[in-house]
Short mmCIF file of C-alpha atoms and ligand atoms in Angstrom, two decimals:
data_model
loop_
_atom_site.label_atom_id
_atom_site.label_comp_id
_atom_site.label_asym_id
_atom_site.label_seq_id
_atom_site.Cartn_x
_atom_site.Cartn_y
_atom_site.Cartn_z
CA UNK A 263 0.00 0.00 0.00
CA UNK A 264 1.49 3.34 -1.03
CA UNK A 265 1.51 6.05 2.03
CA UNK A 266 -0.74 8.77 2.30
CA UNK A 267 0.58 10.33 5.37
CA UNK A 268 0.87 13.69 4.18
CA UNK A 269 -2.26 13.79 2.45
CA UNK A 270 -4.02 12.68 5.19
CA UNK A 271 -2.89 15.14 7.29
CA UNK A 272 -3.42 18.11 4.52
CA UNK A 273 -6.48 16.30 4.16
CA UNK A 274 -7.47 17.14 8.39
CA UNK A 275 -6.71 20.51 7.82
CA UNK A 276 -8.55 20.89 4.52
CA UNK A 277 -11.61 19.65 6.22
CA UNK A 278 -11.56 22.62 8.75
CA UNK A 279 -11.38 25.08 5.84
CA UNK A 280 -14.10 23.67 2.72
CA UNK A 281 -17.12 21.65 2.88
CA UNK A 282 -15.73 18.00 2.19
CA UNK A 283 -12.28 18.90 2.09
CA UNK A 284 -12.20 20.35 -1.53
CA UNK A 285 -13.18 22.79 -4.28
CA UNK A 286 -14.86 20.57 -6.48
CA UNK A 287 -16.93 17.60 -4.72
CA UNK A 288 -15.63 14.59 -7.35
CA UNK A 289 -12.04 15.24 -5.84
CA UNK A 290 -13.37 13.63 -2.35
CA UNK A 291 -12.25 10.26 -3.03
CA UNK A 292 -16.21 9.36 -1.81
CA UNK A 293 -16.60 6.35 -4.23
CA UNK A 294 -13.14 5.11 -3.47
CA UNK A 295 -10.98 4.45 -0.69
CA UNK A 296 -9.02 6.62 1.21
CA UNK A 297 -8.39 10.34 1.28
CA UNK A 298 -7.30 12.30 -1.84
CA UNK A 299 -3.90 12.28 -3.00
CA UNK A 300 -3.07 15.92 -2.76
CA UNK A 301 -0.69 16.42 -5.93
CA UNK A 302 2.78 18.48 -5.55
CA UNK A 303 3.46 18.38 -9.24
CA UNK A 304 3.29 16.78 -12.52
CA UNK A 305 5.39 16.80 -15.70
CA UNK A 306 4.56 15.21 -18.92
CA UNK A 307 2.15 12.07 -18.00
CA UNK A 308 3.18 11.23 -14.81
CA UNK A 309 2.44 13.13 -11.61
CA UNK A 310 3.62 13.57 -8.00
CA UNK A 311 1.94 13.58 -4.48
CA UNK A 312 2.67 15.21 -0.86
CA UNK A 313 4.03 11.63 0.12
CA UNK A 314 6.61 11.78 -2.76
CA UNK A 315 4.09 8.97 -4.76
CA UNK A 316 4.79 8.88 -8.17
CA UNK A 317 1.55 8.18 -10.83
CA UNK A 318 1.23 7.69 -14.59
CA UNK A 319 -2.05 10.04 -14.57
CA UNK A 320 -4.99 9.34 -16.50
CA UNK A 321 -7.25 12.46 -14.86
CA UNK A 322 -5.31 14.85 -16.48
CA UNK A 323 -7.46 17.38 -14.65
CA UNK A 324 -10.48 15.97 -15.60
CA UNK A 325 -9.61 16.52 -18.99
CA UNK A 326 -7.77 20.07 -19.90
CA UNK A 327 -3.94 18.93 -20.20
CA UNK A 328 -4.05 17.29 -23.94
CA UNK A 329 -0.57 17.62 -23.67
CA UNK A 330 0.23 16.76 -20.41
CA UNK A 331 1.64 18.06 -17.48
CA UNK A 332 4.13 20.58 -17.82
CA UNK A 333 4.19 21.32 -21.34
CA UNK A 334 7.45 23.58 -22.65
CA UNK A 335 5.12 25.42 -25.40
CA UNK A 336 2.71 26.03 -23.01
CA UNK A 337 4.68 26.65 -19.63
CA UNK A 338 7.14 29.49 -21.57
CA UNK A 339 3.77 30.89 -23.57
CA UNK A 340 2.62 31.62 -19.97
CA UNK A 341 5.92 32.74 -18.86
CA UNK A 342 5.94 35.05 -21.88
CA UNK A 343 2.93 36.82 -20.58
CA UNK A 344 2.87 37.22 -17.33
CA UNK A 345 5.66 39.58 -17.05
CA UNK A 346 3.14 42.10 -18.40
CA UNK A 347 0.32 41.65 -16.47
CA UNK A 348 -2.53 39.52 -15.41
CA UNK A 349 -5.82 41.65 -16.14
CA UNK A 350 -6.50 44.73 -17.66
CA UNK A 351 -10.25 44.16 -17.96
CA UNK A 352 -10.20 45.76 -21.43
CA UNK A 353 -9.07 43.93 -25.10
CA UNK A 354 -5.92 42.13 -25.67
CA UNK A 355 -4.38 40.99 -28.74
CA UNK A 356 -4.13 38.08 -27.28
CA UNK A 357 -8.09 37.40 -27.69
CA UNK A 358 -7.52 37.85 -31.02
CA UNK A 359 -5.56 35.23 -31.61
CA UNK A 360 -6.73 32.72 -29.50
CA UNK A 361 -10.10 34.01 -30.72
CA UNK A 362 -8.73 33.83 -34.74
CA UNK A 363 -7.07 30.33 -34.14
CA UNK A 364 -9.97 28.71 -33.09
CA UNK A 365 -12.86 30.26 -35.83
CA UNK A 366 -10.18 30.30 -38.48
CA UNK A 367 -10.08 25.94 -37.91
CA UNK A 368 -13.13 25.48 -37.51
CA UNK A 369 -16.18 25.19 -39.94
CA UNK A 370 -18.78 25.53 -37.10
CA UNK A 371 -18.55 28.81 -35.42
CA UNK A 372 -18.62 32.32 -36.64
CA UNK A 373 -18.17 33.99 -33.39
CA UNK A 374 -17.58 33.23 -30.30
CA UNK A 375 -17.20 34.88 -27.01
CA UNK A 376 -14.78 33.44 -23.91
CA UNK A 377 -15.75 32.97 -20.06
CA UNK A 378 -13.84 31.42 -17.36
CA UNK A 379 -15.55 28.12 -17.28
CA UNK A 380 -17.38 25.66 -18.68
CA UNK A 381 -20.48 26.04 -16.39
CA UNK A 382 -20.58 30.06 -17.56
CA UNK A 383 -20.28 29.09 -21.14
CA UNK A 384 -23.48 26.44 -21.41
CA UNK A 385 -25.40 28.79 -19.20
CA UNK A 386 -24.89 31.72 -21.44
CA UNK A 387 -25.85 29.35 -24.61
CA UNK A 388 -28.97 28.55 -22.89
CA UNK A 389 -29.82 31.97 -22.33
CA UNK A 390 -28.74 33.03 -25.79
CA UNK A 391 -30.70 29.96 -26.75
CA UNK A 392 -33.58 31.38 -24.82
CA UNK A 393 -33.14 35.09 -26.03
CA UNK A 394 -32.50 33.98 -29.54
CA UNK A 395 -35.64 31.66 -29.90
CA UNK A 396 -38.30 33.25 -27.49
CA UNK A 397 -38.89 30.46 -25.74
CA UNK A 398 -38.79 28.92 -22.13
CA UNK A 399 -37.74 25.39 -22.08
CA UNK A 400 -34.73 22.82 -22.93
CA UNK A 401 -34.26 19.22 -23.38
CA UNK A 402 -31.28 18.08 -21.66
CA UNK A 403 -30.78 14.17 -21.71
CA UNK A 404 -30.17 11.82 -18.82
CA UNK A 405 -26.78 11.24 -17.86
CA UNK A 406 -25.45 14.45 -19.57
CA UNK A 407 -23.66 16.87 -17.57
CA UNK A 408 -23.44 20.40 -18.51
CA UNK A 409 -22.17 22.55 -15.47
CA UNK A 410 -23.63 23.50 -12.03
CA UNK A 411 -25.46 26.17 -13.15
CA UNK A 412 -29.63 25.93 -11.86
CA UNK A 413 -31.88 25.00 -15.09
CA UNK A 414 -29.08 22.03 -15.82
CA UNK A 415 -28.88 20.59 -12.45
CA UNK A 416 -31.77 18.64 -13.56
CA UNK A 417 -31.54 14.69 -13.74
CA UNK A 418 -34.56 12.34 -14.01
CA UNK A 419 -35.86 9.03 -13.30
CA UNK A 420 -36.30 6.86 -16.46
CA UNK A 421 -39.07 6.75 -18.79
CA UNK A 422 -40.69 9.06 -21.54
CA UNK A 423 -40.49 12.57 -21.05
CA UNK A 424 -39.87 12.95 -17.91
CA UNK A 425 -40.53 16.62 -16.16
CA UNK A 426 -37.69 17.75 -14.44
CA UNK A 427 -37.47 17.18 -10.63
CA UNK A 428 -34.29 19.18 -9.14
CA UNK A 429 -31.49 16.39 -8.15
CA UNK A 430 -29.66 19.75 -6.08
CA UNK A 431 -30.96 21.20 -3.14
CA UNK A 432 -31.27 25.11 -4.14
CA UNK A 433 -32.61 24.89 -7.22
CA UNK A 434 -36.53 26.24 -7.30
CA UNK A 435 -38.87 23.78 -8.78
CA UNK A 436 -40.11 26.47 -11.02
CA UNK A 437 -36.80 26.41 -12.87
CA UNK A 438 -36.30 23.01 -13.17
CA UNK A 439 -39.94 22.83 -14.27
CA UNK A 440 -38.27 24.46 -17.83
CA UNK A 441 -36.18 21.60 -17.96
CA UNK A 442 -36.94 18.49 -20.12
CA UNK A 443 -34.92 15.37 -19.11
CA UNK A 444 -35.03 12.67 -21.47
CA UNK A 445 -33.22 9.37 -21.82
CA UNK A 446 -30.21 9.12 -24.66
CA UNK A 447 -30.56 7.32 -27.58
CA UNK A 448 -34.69 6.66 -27.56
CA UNK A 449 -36.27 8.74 -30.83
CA UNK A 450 -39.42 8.16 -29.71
CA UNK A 451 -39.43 10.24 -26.06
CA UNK A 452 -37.58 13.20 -28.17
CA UNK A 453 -40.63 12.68 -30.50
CA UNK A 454 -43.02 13.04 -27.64
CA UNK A 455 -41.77 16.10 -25.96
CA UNK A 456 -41.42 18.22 -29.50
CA UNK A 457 -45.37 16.82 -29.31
CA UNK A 458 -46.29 18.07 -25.84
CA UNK A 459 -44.58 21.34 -25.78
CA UNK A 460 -42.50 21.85 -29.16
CA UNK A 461 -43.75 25.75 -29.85
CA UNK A 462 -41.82 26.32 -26.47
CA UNK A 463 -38.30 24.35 -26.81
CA UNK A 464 -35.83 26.23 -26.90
CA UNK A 465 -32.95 24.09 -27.43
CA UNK A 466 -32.05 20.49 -27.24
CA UNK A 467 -28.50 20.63 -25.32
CA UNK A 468 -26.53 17.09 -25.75
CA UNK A 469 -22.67 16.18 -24.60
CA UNK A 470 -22.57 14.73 -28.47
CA UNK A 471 -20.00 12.37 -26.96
CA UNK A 472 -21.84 11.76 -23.34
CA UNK A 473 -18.67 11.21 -21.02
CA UNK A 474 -19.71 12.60 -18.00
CA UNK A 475 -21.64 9.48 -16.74
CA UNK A 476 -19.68 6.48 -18.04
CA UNK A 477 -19.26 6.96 -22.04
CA UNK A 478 -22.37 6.81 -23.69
CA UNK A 479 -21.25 6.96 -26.66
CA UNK A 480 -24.29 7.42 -29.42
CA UNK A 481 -24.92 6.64 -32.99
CA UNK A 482 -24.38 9.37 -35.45
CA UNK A 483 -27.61 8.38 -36.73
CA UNK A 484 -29.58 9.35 -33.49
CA UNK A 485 -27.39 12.41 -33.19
CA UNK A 486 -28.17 12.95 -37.18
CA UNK A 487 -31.37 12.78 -36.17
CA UNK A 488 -31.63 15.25 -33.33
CA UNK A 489 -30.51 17.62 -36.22
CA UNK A 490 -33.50 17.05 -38.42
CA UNK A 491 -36.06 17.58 -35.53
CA UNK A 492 -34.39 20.51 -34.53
CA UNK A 493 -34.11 21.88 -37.95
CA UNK A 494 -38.11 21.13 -38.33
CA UNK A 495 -39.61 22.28 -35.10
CA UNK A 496 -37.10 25.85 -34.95
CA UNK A 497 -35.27 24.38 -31.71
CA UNK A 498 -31.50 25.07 -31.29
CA UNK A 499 -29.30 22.08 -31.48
CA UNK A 500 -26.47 22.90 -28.91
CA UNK A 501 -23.78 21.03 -27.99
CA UNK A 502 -21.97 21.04 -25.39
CA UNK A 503 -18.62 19.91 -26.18
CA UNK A 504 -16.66 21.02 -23.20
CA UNK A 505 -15.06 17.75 -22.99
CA UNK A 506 -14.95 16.95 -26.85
CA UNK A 507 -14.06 19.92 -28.13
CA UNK A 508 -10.39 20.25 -29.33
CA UNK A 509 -10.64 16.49 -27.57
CA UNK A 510 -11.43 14.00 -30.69
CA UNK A 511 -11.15 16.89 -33.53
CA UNK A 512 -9.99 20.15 -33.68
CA UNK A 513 -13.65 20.90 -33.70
CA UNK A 514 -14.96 18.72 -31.24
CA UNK A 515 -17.40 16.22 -32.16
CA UNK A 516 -19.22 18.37 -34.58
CA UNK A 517 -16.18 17.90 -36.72
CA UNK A 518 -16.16 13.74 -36.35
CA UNK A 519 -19.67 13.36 -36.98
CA UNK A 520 -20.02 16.45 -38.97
CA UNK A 521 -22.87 17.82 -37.87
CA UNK A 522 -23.55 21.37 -37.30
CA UNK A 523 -24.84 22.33 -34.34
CA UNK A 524 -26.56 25.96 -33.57
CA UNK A 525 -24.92 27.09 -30.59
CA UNK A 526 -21.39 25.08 -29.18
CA UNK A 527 -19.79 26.03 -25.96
CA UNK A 528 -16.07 24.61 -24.89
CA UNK A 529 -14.29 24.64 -22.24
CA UNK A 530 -11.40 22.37 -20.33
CA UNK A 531 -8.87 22.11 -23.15
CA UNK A 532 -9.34 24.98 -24.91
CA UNK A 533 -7.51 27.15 -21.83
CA UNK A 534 -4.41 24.89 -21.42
CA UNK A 535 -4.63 24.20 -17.93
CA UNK A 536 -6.13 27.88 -16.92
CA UNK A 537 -9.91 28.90 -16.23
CA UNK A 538 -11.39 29.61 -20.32
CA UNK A 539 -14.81 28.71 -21.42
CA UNK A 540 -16.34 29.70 -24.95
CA UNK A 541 -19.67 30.03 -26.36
CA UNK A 542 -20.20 30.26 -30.11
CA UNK A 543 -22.44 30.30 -33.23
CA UNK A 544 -23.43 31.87 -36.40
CA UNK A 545 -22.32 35.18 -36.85
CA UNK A 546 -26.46 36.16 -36.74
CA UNK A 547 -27.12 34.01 -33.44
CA UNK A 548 -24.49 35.53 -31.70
CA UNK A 549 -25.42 39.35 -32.56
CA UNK A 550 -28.05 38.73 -29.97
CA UNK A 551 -25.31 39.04 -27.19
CA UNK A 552 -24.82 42.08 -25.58
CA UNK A 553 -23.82 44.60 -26.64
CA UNK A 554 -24.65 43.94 -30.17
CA UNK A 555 -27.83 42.80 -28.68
CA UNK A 556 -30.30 42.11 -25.86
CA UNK A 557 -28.96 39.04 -24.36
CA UNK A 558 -26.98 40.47 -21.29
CA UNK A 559 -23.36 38.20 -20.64
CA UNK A 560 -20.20 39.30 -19.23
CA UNK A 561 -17.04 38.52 -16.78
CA UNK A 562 -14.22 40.53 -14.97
CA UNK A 563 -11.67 38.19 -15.98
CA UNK A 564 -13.06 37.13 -19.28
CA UNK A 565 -10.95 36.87 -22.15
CA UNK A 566 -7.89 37.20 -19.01
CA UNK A 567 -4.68 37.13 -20.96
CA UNK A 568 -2.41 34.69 -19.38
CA UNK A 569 -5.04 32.19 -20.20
CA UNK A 570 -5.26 33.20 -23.28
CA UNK A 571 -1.55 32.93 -23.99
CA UNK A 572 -2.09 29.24 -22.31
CA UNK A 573 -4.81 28.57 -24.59
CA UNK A 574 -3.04 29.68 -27.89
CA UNK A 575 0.22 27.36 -27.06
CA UNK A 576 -2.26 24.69 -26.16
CA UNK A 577 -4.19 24.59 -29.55
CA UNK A 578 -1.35 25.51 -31.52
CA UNK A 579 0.38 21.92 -30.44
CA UNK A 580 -3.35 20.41 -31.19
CA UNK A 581 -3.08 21.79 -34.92
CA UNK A 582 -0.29 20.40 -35.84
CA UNK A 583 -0.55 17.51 -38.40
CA UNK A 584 -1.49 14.25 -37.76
CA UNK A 585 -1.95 15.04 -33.66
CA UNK A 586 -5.51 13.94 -33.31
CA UNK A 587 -4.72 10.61 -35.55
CA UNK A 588 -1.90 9.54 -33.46
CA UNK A 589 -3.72 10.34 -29.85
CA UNK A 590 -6.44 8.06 -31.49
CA UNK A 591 -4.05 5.29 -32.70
CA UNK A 592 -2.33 4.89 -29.69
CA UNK A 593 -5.24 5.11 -27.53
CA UNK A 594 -7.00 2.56 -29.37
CA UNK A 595 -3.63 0.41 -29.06
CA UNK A 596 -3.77 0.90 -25.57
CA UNK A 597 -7.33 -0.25 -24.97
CA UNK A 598 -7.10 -3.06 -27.37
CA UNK A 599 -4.93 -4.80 -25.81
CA UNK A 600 -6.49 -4.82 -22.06
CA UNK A 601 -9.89 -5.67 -23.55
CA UNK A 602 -7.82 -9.34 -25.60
CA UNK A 603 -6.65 -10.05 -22.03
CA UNK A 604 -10.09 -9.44 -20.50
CA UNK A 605 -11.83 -11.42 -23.11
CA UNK A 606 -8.97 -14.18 -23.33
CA UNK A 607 -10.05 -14.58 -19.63
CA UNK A 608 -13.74 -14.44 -20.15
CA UNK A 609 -13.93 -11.60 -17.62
CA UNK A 610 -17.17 -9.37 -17.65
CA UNK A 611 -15.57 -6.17 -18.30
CA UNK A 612 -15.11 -3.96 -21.27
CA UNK A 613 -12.91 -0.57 -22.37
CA UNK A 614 -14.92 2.15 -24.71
CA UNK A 615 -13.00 4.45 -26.23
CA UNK A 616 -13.34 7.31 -28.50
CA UNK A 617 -10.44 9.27 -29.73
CA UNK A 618 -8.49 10.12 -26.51
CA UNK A 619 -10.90 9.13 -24.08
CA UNK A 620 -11.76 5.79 -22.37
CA UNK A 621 -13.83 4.15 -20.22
CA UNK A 622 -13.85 0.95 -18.33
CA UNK A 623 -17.04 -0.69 -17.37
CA UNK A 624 -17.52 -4.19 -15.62
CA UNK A 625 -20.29 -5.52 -18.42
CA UNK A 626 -19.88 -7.26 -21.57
CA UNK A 627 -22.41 -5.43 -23.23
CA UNK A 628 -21.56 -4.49 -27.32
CA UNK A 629 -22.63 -0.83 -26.62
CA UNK A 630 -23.68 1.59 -23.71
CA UNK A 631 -25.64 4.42 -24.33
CA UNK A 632 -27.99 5.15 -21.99
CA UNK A 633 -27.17 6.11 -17.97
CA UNK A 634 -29.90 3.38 -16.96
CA UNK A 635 -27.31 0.35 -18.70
CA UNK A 636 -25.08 1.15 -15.95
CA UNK A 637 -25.38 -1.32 -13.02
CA UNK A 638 -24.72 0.45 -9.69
CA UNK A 639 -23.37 -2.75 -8.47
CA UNK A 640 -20.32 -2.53 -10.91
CA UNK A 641 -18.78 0.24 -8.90
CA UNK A 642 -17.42 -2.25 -5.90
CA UNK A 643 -15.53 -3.74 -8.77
CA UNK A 644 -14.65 -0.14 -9.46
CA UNK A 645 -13.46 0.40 -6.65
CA UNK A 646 -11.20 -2.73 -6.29
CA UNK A 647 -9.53 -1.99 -9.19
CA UNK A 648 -9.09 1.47 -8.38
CA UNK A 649 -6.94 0.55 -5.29
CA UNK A 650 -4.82 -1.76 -7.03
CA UNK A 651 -3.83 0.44 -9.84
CA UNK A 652 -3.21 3.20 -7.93
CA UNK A 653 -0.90 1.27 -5.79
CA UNK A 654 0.84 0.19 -8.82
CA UNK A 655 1.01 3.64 -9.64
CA UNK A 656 -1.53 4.42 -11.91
CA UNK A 657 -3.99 8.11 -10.73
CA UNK A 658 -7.56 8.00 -12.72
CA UNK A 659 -10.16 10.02 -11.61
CA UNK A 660 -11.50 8.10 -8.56
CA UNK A 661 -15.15 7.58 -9.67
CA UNK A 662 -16.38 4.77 -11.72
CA UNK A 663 -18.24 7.01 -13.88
CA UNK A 664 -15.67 9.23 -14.80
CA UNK A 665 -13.92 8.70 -17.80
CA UNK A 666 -10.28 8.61 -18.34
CA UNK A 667 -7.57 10.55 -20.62
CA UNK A 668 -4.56 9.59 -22.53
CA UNK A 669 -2.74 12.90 -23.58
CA UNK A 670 0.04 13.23 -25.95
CA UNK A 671 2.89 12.61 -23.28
CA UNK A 672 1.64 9.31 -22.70
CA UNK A 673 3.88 7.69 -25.33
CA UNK A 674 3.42 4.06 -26.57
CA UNK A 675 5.82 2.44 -24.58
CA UNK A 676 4.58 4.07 -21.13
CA UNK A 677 0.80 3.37 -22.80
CA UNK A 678 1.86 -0.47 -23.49
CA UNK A 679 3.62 -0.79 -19.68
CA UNK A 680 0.20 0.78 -18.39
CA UNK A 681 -1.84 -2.35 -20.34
CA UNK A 682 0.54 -4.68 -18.50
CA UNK A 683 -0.19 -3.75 -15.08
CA UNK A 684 -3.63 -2.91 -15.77
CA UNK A 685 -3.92 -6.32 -16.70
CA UNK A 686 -2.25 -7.66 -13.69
CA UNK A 687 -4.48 -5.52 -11.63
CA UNK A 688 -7.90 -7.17 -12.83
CA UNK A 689 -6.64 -10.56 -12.62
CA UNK A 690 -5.81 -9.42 -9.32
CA UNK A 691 -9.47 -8.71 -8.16
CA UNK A 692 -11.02 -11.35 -10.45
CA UNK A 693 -9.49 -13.78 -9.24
C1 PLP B 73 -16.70 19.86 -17.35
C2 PLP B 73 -17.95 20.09 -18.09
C3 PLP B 73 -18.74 21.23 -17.88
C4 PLP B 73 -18.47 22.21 -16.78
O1 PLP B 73 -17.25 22.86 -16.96
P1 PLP B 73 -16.56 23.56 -15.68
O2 PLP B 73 -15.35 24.22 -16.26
O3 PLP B 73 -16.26 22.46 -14.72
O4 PLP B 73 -17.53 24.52 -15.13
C5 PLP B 73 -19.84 21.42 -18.70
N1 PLP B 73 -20.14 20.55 -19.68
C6 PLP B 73 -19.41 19.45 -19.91
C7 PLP B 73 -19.77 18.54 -21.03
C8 PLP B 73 -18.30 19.18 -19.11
O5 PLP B 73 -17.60 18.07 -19.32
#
């Protein structure tokens, strides 16, 4: 068992200070055991802890650091910057060209405007989506998360068109009542809700690539489809790519399906390891914004230009050629070869990947794209195999239903090591 002296005792005085311990509640280490590792440091894929622990990590914080910890281009783009200032809270050039990078690659946007998160970016789409359209309500689907702000905080029970019932404390029924839950991947529930209360959607706001409960990964077909209905009723189609944008394409997953969404907000890697979230859309959607128009949005730090500067070294790495295909490849290598082993040994458990993402799942099951597929029970295995590989020295985020990250410092050889013990570690707790 690795020690985790230190972090228990940073973990004591944590406690005294924030609610749980932490800043973000899926840091708690709640679903697995022990405290959280506080982390000292990282540097390419690996990273360090308080008790001197040393991890391959697969969190990558939750998804930002494409390139890993550490990166030179990004680290002395920062570096660059800071020297002349932090905020101004008026334009920098460096907007523009973060700004200019990402419209000038991709097809989707015309405009866009940058926030500090990705909660502040899809709740200013929804309310553009709300100004723009004139109307009150969203679909959001089951299993889909898209920030903390109040109308999204909305999951639901299965079955066909569910109303929203809050699943936070804090949020008024009244403005979860706007929000449609609806399970992935069933036509015939979207189908019903256009019915019941189409002259008053909105938007329909999907994760294109759901990887925020387990993968869920969904047919283009069904997300081909969401297009048409939109399209046909006057809805928005908005997705929320804060996890696959600049993740599996340049453009996110409107670029691997191709399929054009109305409104897109990122988020995570777009900022290279600093606070950046984006909204965009057609040049004529986004003229609603203030000040060109009447939807009201703004932020003290937006636009701040050290993230900026992190953001423009970030993407500029992402551009380069062939840097999506190899994260792919070697990601699909990599998950290959623990699912031969898994099925060589007739174990129940399967890796989904897409691109640079992956997720394990104890089920056999060809395809999982609905939240309700998941079996609670599954997460004790989770959790057994959590503690093993992180002993062996391997740091994924510590939930079951979080999803995990290969970046481009994870190299084959470290990626083929990885599959080894990974291996070892579920023949450990089948066995
Ligand atoms: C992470 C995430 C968000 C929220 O972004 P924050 O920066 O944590 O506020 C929203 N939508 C999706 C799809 C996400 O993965």
């Amino acid at each position: 068992m690795i020690s985790r002296k230190n972090s228990e005792s940073l973990f004591e005085t944590a406690k005294t200070l924030f609610p749980g311990g932490v800043n973000s509640p899926v840091r708690a280490f709640k679903s697995v055991d022990g405290v959280p590792l506080f982390i000292e440091k990282g540097d390419g894929c690996r990273i360090w802890d308080a008790d001197g622990n040393e991890f391959i990590d697969f969190c990558c914080s939750w998804g930002p650091l494409i390139l890993g910890h550490n990166h030179p281009a990004v680290r002395t783009k920062i570096e660059q910057n800071l020297v002349n200032g932090t905020s101004f809270g008026a334009p920098t050039k460096l907007e523009n060209e973060l700004g200019n990078l990402i419209v000038q690659n991709n097809p989707f946007v015309e405009k866009i405007r940058f926030v500090s998160s990705g909660t502040e970016a899809v709740m200013s789409g929804i309310r553009l989506a709300r100004g723009y359209t004139g109307r009150n309500k969203i679909i959001k689907f089951e299993g889909c998360y898209h920030g903390h702000s109040d109308s999204l905080l909305v999951k639901a029970g299965s079955g066909l068109a569910t109303f929203g019932s809050s699943s936070s404390a804090g949020v008024p029924e009244s403005f979860s009542a706007e929000t449609i839950v609806l399970p992935l991947n069933d036509r015939e529930a979207v189908n019903t809700a256009i019915k019941n209360h189409g002259d008053d959607i909105a938007c329909i706001i999907i994760e294109p690539i759901p990887a925020n409960n387990g993968l869920l990964l969904q047919e283009k077909s069904y997300l081909e489809f969401l297009r048409e209905v939109c399209t046909e009723n006057g809805i928005l189609l908005f997705f929320d790519e804060v996890i696959s944008g600049f993740r599996v394409a340049f453009a996110g997953a409107a670029e691997y399906y191709n399929i054009q969404p109305d409104i897109v907000t990122y988020g995570k890697i777009i900022g290279g390891g600093l606070p950046v979230g984006a909204y965009g859309a057609s040049n004529e959607i986004m003229a609603h914004i203030s000040p060109l128009g009447d939807v009201y949005q703004a932020g003290t730090l937006s636009g701040n230009p050290v993230a900026m500067a992190a953001g423009i070294a970030q993407l500029s790495e992402c551009l380069k050629d062939g840097f999506y295909e190899n994260q792919e490849n070697k990601t699909k290598k990599f998950v290959d070869k623990i699912n031969a082993h898994a099925k060589s040994k007739s174990y129940e458990f399967e890796l989904f990947s897409i691109g640079s993402i992956f997720w394990l799942t104890f089920s056999n099951a060809e395809s999982v794209r609905s939240a309700s597929e998941i079996r609670a029970e599954s997460m004790q295995d989770f959790k057994n195999l959590y503690a093993e590989l992180l002993n062996a020295g391997i740091y994924l985020g510590p939930s079951g239903y979080e999803v995990g990250f290969v970046s481009a410092a994870h190299n084959e050889d470290v990626l083929n090591q990885v599959a080894d013990t990974f291996c070892n570690a579920l023949d450990a707790i089948m066995a």
